[in-house]
Amino acid sequence: MSGKVRIWALVMVLALLLLPLAGTAAAAGRPSVKLSTAQAGTGGSVTVTGSGWRERALLMILICGRAVPSRGVVGGTNSCANADGRAVTTDARGRFSRKLPVAEPPVPCPCVVHVATVTGAQAQADAVFQVAGHPVEPLPAEPAGGRLSVLTDTRLDGSSGLLTWFGAPPDRTLVLTVGNVGTSAVKDPVFQIGTAHGVFAPQWEEQQWRGTLRPGGKARLKLPVELSAGAHGDYTVSLKYGGKVLAEQPWEVGRPWGVTLFWILVCLVVPAALFRVGMAVVDRVRPRRAGGVRHRGLRLPRLPLRPPWSRTAGASGPGTRGARRPKTGEVFGPKAPAQAPPSASTLPWFVPDAGPGTAGRLSAPHDDSPTSPTTPTTKGPT
């Protein structure tokens, strides 16, 4: 018996421990908004608290007219006092609290305090609020036509190519399945596709889908999406129909590093080219030296072939040991330039001879030896 009691006690303790966690998980899936007061006049303020939101989510708080929680805001944010809105970020538990100034919306009440996520998955919640002194009118009748609803998760098909890496506009295809949950057919619906960068408002562009959706029918939509050239960073693609946002899809666009590489090359190549052109111009306008030849380098002086101490008679010093002493009448000095050899076109017998015994000889060479065969020798009588 004591064993069963222990088991039941253990079950009850586990249930008590898991109950707060279950309540938190359930609250996280149902965003809610509460107000400190249900009515206030222009110039006052109301404290808005919320729970069940995503952690660290950026929210926008607005006072909107022509809206009820069951139907939402008719006309979208155009029915809200956007200039007096406030932004808030949830904590780690998905809660927030922010004071909101009361301002009159541009359309009559009924009014609500509208809270919606700015980035990430779409989530919103409304709380009834009355702006004192603001006119009240009944809501416009809801059209009985067809209504479209998203049946599957959205995705972006496609990839970036080489041109996108160099700054070409990135493009994708938004793919989703919608169904007609209304009572009448929808023919050639016109969708609005918005692209938002960071926390900025989306820029909408209309695209028409050709086809007819009968009540209870569904269709696969493929809508092209294109950004501007050089776009990069975190983007959000939204799909709107009939003034209501049907789906949102995040899109992370990579940086076009090819453009950065191009500018780095330009900063390196252009100065080098200008330097080469400048050096060519300087070389052209530089004055010529004697002889008409430009010398672009520095010329070093010629070094003597003999050491300087060997040029002076009787010089002493390191390196003069064993040097030849000059003879009588011999003077050390630079050598006289050697005479140039006679030209090959000059006959040898016309070259003047500086020797002492050949002065005045200008005739052709002849043999003066006593044994010349041309001179007759006569012997006398012995």
Coordinates of C-alpha atoms in Angstrom, one line a residue:
M1 CA 0.0 0.0 0.0
S2 CA 2.8 2.4 0.8
G3 CA 4.4 1.7 -2.6
K4 CA 1.2 2.8 -4.4
V5 CA 1.1 6.0 -2.3
R6 CA 4.7 6.8 -3.2
I7 CA 3.9 6.3 -7.0
W8 CA 0.9 8.6 -6.8
A9 CA 2.8 11.2 -4.9
L10 CA 5.6 11.1 -7.5
V11 CA 3.0 11.5 -10.3
M12 CA 1.5 14.5 -8.6
V13 CA 4.8 16.2 -8.1
L14 CA 5.7 15.7 -11.8
A15 CA 2.4 17.1 -12.9
L16 CA 2.8 20.2 -10.7
L17 CA 6.3 20.7 -12.2
L18 CA 5.2 20.3 -15.8
L19 CA 2.0 22.3 -15.6
P20 CA 3.7 25.8 -15.7
L21 CA 5.8 24.6 -18.7
A22 CA 2.7 23.5 -20.5
G23 CA 0.9 26.8 -19.8
T24 CA 3.9 28.7 -21.1
A25 CA 4.0 26.7 -24.3
A26 CA 0.3 27.2 -24.9
A27 CA 0.7 30.9 -24.2
A28 CA 3.6 31.1 -26.6
G29 CA 1.4 29.9 -29.5
R30 CA -1.4 32.4 -28.8
P31 CA -0.2 36.1 -28.7
S32 CA -2.4 38.2 -26.5
V33 CA -2.7 42.0 -25.7
K34 CA -4.1 43.7 -22.6
L35 CA -4.8 47.4 -21.9
S36 CA -4.6 49.4 -18.7
T37 CA -7.9 51.2 -19.7
A38 CA -10.6 50.6 -22.3
Q39 CA -11.1 54.3 -23.1
A40 CA -9.0 57.5 -23.2
G41 CA -9.0 60.8 -24.9
T42 CA -6.5 62.4 -27.2
G43 CA -3.4 63.5 -25.3
G44 CA -3.7 60.7 -22.8
S45 CA -1.9 57.4 -22.8
V46 CA -2.6 53.7 -22.3
T47 CA -0.3 51.0 -21.1
V48 CA -0.2 48.0 -23.4
T49 CA 1.1 44.6 -22.1
G50 CA 1.4 41.4 -24.1
S51 CA 2.4 37.8 -23.6
G52 CA 2.7 34.7 -25.8
W53 CA 4.9 36.3 -28.4
R54 CA 8.2 35.1 -29.8
E55 CA 11.2 35.9 -27.7
R56 CA 13.2 39.0 -28.8
A57 CA 10.6 39.8 -31.4
L58 CA 10.2 43.4 -32.7
L59 CA 6.5 44.5 -32.5
M60 CA 4.7 47.6 -33.7
I61 CA 1.8 49.0 -31.6
L62 CA -0.9 51.2 -33.3
I63 CA -4.4 52.6 -32.7
C64 CA -6.5 51.7 -35.7
G65 CA -10.1 52.6 -36.7
R66 CA -12.7 50.5 -38.6
A67 CA -11.5 47.4 -36.8
V68 CA -12.8 44.7 -34.5
P69 CA -10.8 41.7 -33.1
S70 CA -12.9 39.2 -35.0
R71 CA -12.5 40.9 -38.4
G72 CA -9.2 42.6 -38.1
V73 CA -8.3 46.1 -39.4
V74 CA -10.4 46.9 -42.5
G75 CA -8.1 48.7 -44.9
G76 CA -4.8 47.7 -43.3
T77 CA -2.5 50.1 -41.7
N78 CA -4.0 53.0 -43.8
S79 CA -6.7 53.0 -41.1
C80 CA -4.2 53.5 -38.2
A81 CA -2.5 56.4 -36.6
N82 CA 0.9 55.5 -37.9
A83 CA 2.7 58.7 -36.8
D84 CA 1.9 58.0 -33.1
G85 CA 2.8 54.3 -33.1
R86 CA 5.4 52.7 -30.8
A87 CA 7.9 49.9 -31.3
V88 CA 8.8 47.4 -28.6
T89 CA 10.9 44.2 -28.3
T90 CA 9.7 41.2 -26.3
D91 CA 11.9 39.7 -23.6
A92 CA 13.2 36.1 -23.3
R93 CA 9.7 34.9 -22.2
G94 CA 7.8 36.7 -25.1
R95 CA 6.4 39.4 -22.9
F96 CA 6.4 43.2 -23.2
S97 CA 4.9 46.4 -21.7
R98 CA 4.8 49.8 -23.4
K99 CA 3.0 53.1 -22.9
L100 CA 1.2 54.2 -26.0
P101 CA 0.0 57.8 -26.5
V102 CA -3.7 58.1 -27.5
A103 CA -4.2 59.6 -31.0
E104 CA -7.2 59.7 -33.3
P105 CA -7.0 57.4 -36.3
P106 CA -7.8 58.7 -39.8
V107 CA -11.1 56.7 -40.0
P108 CA -14.0 56.5 -37.6
C109 CA -14.2 53.9 -34.8
P110 CA -14.8 51.1 -33.7
C111 CA -11.1 51.2 -32.8
V112 CA -8.6 48.7 -31.5
V113 CA -5.0 48.7 -30.3
H114 CA -3.3 46.7 -33.0
V115 CA -0.1 44.8 -32.2
A116 CA 1.8 43.0 -35.0
T117 CA 5.3 41.6 -35.6
V118 CA 7.6 43.6 -37.9
T119 CA 10.0 40.9 -39.0
G120 CA 10.0 37.1 -39.1
A121 CA 6.8 35.0 -39.0
Q122 CA 3.6 37.0 -39.1
A123 CA 1.7 37.3 -35.8
Q124 CA -0.8 39.9 -34.6
A125 CA -3.4 40.6 -31.9
D126 CA -6.0 43.2 -31.3
A127 CA -7.7 44.7 -28.1
V128 CA -10.9 46.8 -28.2
F129 CA -10.2 50.4 -27.4
Q130 CA -12.4 53.6 -27.5
V131 CA -10.9 57.0 -28.4
A132 CA -13.0 59.5 -26.4
G133 CA -14.6 62.1 -28.7
H134 CA -13.8 60.3 -32.0
P135 CA -16.7 59.6 -34.3
V136 CA -18.1 56.1 -34.5
E137 CA -19.6 54.5 -37.6
P138 CA -20.7 50.9 -38.4
L139 CA -18.2 48.8 -40.3
P140 CA -18.7 48.3 -44.0
A141 CA -20.5 45.1 -45.0
E142 CA -18.2 42.2 -45.7
P143 CA -18.2 41.2 -49.4
A144 CA -19.8 37.9 -50.1
G145 CA -17.4 37.1 -52.8
G146 CA -14.6 34.5 -52.8
R147 CA -11.9 34.6 -50.2
L148 CA -8.4 33.2 -50.6
S149 CA -6.4 31.5 -47.9
V150 CA -2.9 30.0 -47.9
L151 CA -2.9 26.2 -47.6
T152 CA 0.8 25.3 -47.6
D153 CA 4.0 26.9 -46.5
T154 CA 5.6 29.4 -48.8
R155 CA 9.1 29.1 -50.3
L156 CA 11.4 31.0 -52.6
D157 CA 12.8 28.9 -55.5
G158 CA 15.9 29.9 -57.5
S159 CA 19.5 30.7 -56.9
S160 CA 22.0 33.5 -57.5
G161 CA 24.2 33.3 -60.6
L162 CA 27.5 34.9 -61.6
L163 CA 25.9 38.1 -62.7
T164 CA 24.3 38.5 -59.3
W165 CA 27.7 38.2 -57.7
F166 CA 28.7 41.2 -59.8
G167 CA 25.7 43.3 -58.8
A168 CA 22.8 42.1 -61.1
P169 CA 19.3 42.2 -59.5
P170 CA 18.6 39.1 -57.5
D171 CA 15.4 37.3 -58.3
R172 CA 13.4 34.4 -57.0
T173 CA 10.0 32.7 -57.5
L174 CA 7.5 32.8 -54.7
V175 CA 5.7 29.4 -54.6
L176 CA 2.6 28.6 -52.5
T177 CA -0.8 26.9 -52.6
V178 CA -4.0 29.0 -52.0
G179 CA -7.6 27.8 -51.7
N180 CA -10.9 29.6 -52.1
V181 CA -12.8 29.5 -48.8
G182 CA -15.5 31.8 -50.0
T183 CA -18.9 31.2 -51.6
S184 CA -18.2 32.5 -55.1
A185 CA -15.5 32.0 -57.7
V186 CA -12.4 34.2 -57.9
K187 CA -11.3 35.0 -61.5
D188 CA -7.9 36.4 -62.4
P189 CA -7.0 37.6 -58.9
V190 CA -4.6 40.5 -58.5
F191 CA -2.0 39.9 -55.8
Q192 CA 0.3 42.4 -54.2
I193 CA 3.9 41.3 -53.5
G194 CA 5.9 43.4 -51.1
T195 CA 9.7 43.4 -50.4
A196 CA 10.9 44.9 -47.1
H197 CA 14.5 45.4 -46.1
G198 CA 15.1 45.2 -42.4
V199 CA 12.5 47.2 -40.4
F200 CA 11.5 49.4 -43.3
A201 CA 8.0 49.2 -44.7
P202 CA 7.5 46.9 -47.7
Q203 CA 7.3 48.2 -51.3
W204 CA 4.3 46.7 -53.0
E205 CA 4.0 45.6 -56.6
E206 CA 0.8 44.2 -58.2
Q207 CA 0.9 40.9 -60.1
Q208 CA -2.1 39.2 -61.7
W209 CA -2.6 35.5 -61.7
R210 CA -4.5 34.1 -64.7
G211 CA -7.1 31.5 -63.8
T212 CA -10.3 30.9 -61.9
L213 CA -10.6 29.5 -58.4
R214 CA -14.0 28.0 -57.7
P215 CA -15.4 27.7 -54.1
G216 CA -13.5 25.0 -52.3
G217 CA -10.8 24.8 -55.1
K218 CA -7.1 25.4 -54.8
A219 CA -4.3 26.4 -57.1
R220 CA -0.5 26.4 -57.1
L221 CA 0.9 29.9 -57.5
K222 CA 4.3 30.9 -58.8
L223 CA 4.9 34.6 -58.7
P224 CA 8.3 36.2 -59.6
V225 CA 10.1 38.4 -57.1
E226 CA 12.9 40.7 -58.1
L227 CA 15.0 43.2 -56.0
S228 CA 17.0 46.2 -57.1
A229 CA 20.6 45.9 -58.5
G230 CA 23.2 45.5 -55.8
A231 CA 20.7 44.6 -53.1
H232 CA 22.0 42.6 -50.1
G233 CA 21.0 41.8 -46.5
D234 CA 17.9 40.5 -44.9
Y235 CA 14.6 40.9 -46.8
T236 CA 11.1 39.9 -46.2
V237 CA 8.7 39.0 -49.1
S238 CA 5.0 39.4 -48.3
L239 CA 1.9 38.4 -50.3
K240 CA -1.3 40.5 -49.9
Y241 CA -4.7 39.9 -51.4
G242 CA -7.8 42.0 -50.7
G243 CA -6.0 44.2 -48.2
K244 CA -4.9 41.2 -46.1
V245 CA -1.4 39.8 -45.8
L246 CA -1.6 36.1 -46.7
A247 CA 2.0 35.0 -46.3
E248 CA 5.5 36.2 -45.5
Q249 CA 8.8 34.6 -46.4
P250 CA 12.3 35.8 -45.2
W251 CA 15.0 36.1 -47.8
E252 CA 18.7 36.5 -47.0
V253 CA 20.5 38.0 -50.0
G254 CA 24.3 37.7 -50.1
R255 CA 26.6 40.6 -50.7
P256 CA 27.8 41.1 -54.3
W257 CA 31.5 40.6 -53.6
G258 CA 32.4 40.9 -57.4
V259 CA 31.6 44.7 -57.2
T260 CA 34.0 45.1 -54.3
L261 CA 36.7 43.1 -56.1
F262 CA 36.2 45.3 -59.2
W263 CA 36.7 48.5 -57.3
I264 CA 39.8 47.1 -55.6
L265 CA 41.3 46.3 -59.0
V266 CA 40.4 49.8 -60.3
C267 CA 42.1 51.4 -57.3
L268 CA 45.3 49.4 -58.1
V269 CA 45.4 49.4 -61.9
V270 CA 44.4 53.0 -62.6
P271 CA 47.2 54.6 -60.4
A272 CA 49.7 52.3 -62.0
A273 CA 48.6 53.2 -65.5
L274 CA 48.7 56.9 -64.7
F275 CA 52.2 56.5 -63.3
R276 CA 53.4 54.8 -66.5
V277 CA 51.8 57.5 -68.7
G278 CA 53.4 60.2 -66.6
M279 CA 56.8 58.6 -66.8
A280 CA 56.5 58.3 -70.6
V281 CA 55.6 62.0 -70.8
V282 CA 58.5 63.0 -68.6
D283 CA 60.8 60.9 -70.8
R284 CA 59.5 62.7 -73.9
V285 CA 59.9 66.2 -72.7
R286 CA 63.3 65.7 -70.9
P287 CA 66.1 67.7 -72.7
R288 CA 68.6 65.7 -74.8
R289 CA 72.3 65.5 -73.8
A290 CA 75.2 66.3 -76.1
G291 CA 75.2 63.9 -79.0
G292 CA 71.5 63.5 -79.0
V293 CA 71.4 60.4 -76.8
R294 CA 69.4 60.3 -73.6
H295 CA 71.0 58.5 -70.7
R296 CA 68.4 57.3 -68.3
G297 CA 70.8 55.7 -65.8
L298 CA 73.6 57.0 -63.7
R299 CA 77.2 56.5 -65.0
L300 CA 79.8 55.7 -62.4
P301 CA 83.4 57.2 -62.8
R302 CA 86.0 54.9 -64.2
L303 CA 88.4 53.5 -61.6
P304 CA 92.2 53.5 -62.3
L305 CA 93.8 50.2 -63.3
R306 CA 96.9 50.8 -61.2
P307 CA 97.1 51.7 -57.5
P308 CA 97.6 55.4 -56.9
W309 CA 100.9 54.9 -55.0
S310 CA 102.6 53.3 -58.1
R311 CA 102.3 56.5 -60.1
T312 CA 104.7 58.6 -57.9
A313 CA 108.4 57.9 -57.7
G314 CA 109.5 56.8 -54.3
A315 CA 106.0 56.5 -52.8
S316 CA 105.8 54.4 -49.7
G317 CA 103.0 52.8 -47.9
P318 CA 101.2 49.5 -47.6
G319 CA 101.4 47.7 -50.8
T320 CA 104.7 49.3 -52.1
R321 CA 107.0 46.6 -50.7
G322 CA 108.9 45.0 -53.6
A323 CA 108.0 47.8 -56.0
R324 CA 110.5 48.5 -58.7
R325 CA 112.6 51.6 -58.2
P326 CA 112.8 54.0 -61.1
K327 CA 116.0 54.1 -63.2
T328 CA 118.1 57.1 -63.9
G329 CA 116.2 59.4 -66.2
E330 CA 113.0 57.4 -65.8
V331 CA 109.9 59.2 -64.6
F332 CA 106.8 57.5 -63.4
G333 CA 103.7 58.9 -64.8
P334 CA 100.9 58.1 -67.2
K335 CA 101.9 56.2 -70.2
A336 CA 102.1 58.0 -73.5
P337 CA 99.4 56.9 -75.8
A338 CA 100.6 54.3 -78.2
Q339 CA 100.7 55.2 -81.9
A340 CA 97.9 53.9 -83.9
P341 CA 99.0 51.2 -86.4
P342 CA 99.1 52.2 -90.0
S343 CA 96.0 51.9 -92.0
A344 CA 95.7 48.9 -94.3
S345 CA 95.1 51.3 -97.2
T346 CA 98.6 53.0 -96.8
L347 CA 101.6 51.4 -98.5
P348 CA 104.4 50.5 -96.1
W349 CA 107.1 52.5 -97.9
F350 CA 105.1 55.7 -97.7
V351 CA 104.9 55.6 -93.9
P352 CA 107.4 58.1 -92.4
D353 CA 110.0 56.5 -90.2
A354 CA 111.1 58.3 -87.1
G355 CA 114.4 56.3 -86.8
P356 CA 117.7 58.1 -86.9
G357 CA 119.2 56.1 -89.8
T358 CA 116.3 56.2 -92.2
A359 CA 115.7 59.9 -92.4
G360 CA 115.1 61.0 -96.0
R361 CA 114.4 57.6 -97.4
L362 CA 111.3 58.0 -99.5
S363 CA 112.0 55.6 -102.4
A364 CA 110.9 52.0 -102.7
P365 CA 112.9 49.5 -100.7
H366 CA 116.0 47.9 -102.3
D367 CA 118.8 45.6 -101.2
D368 CA 122.2 47.1 -100.2
S369 CA 123.9 43.9 -99.2
P370 CA 127.4 43.3 -100.8
T371 CA 126.3 39.8 -102.0
S372 CA 123.5 41.1 -104.2
P373 CA 123.4 39.1 -107.4
T374 CA 122.8 42.3 -109.4
T375 CA 126.2 43.8 -108.6
P376 CA 129.1 42.2 -110.6
T377 CA 132.2 41.3 -108.7
T378 CA 135.6 41.6 -110.5
K379 CA 138.6 40.0 -109.1
G380 CA 142.0 41.7 -109.7
P381 CA 145.2 40.0 -110.6
T382 CA 146.8 38.4 -107.6

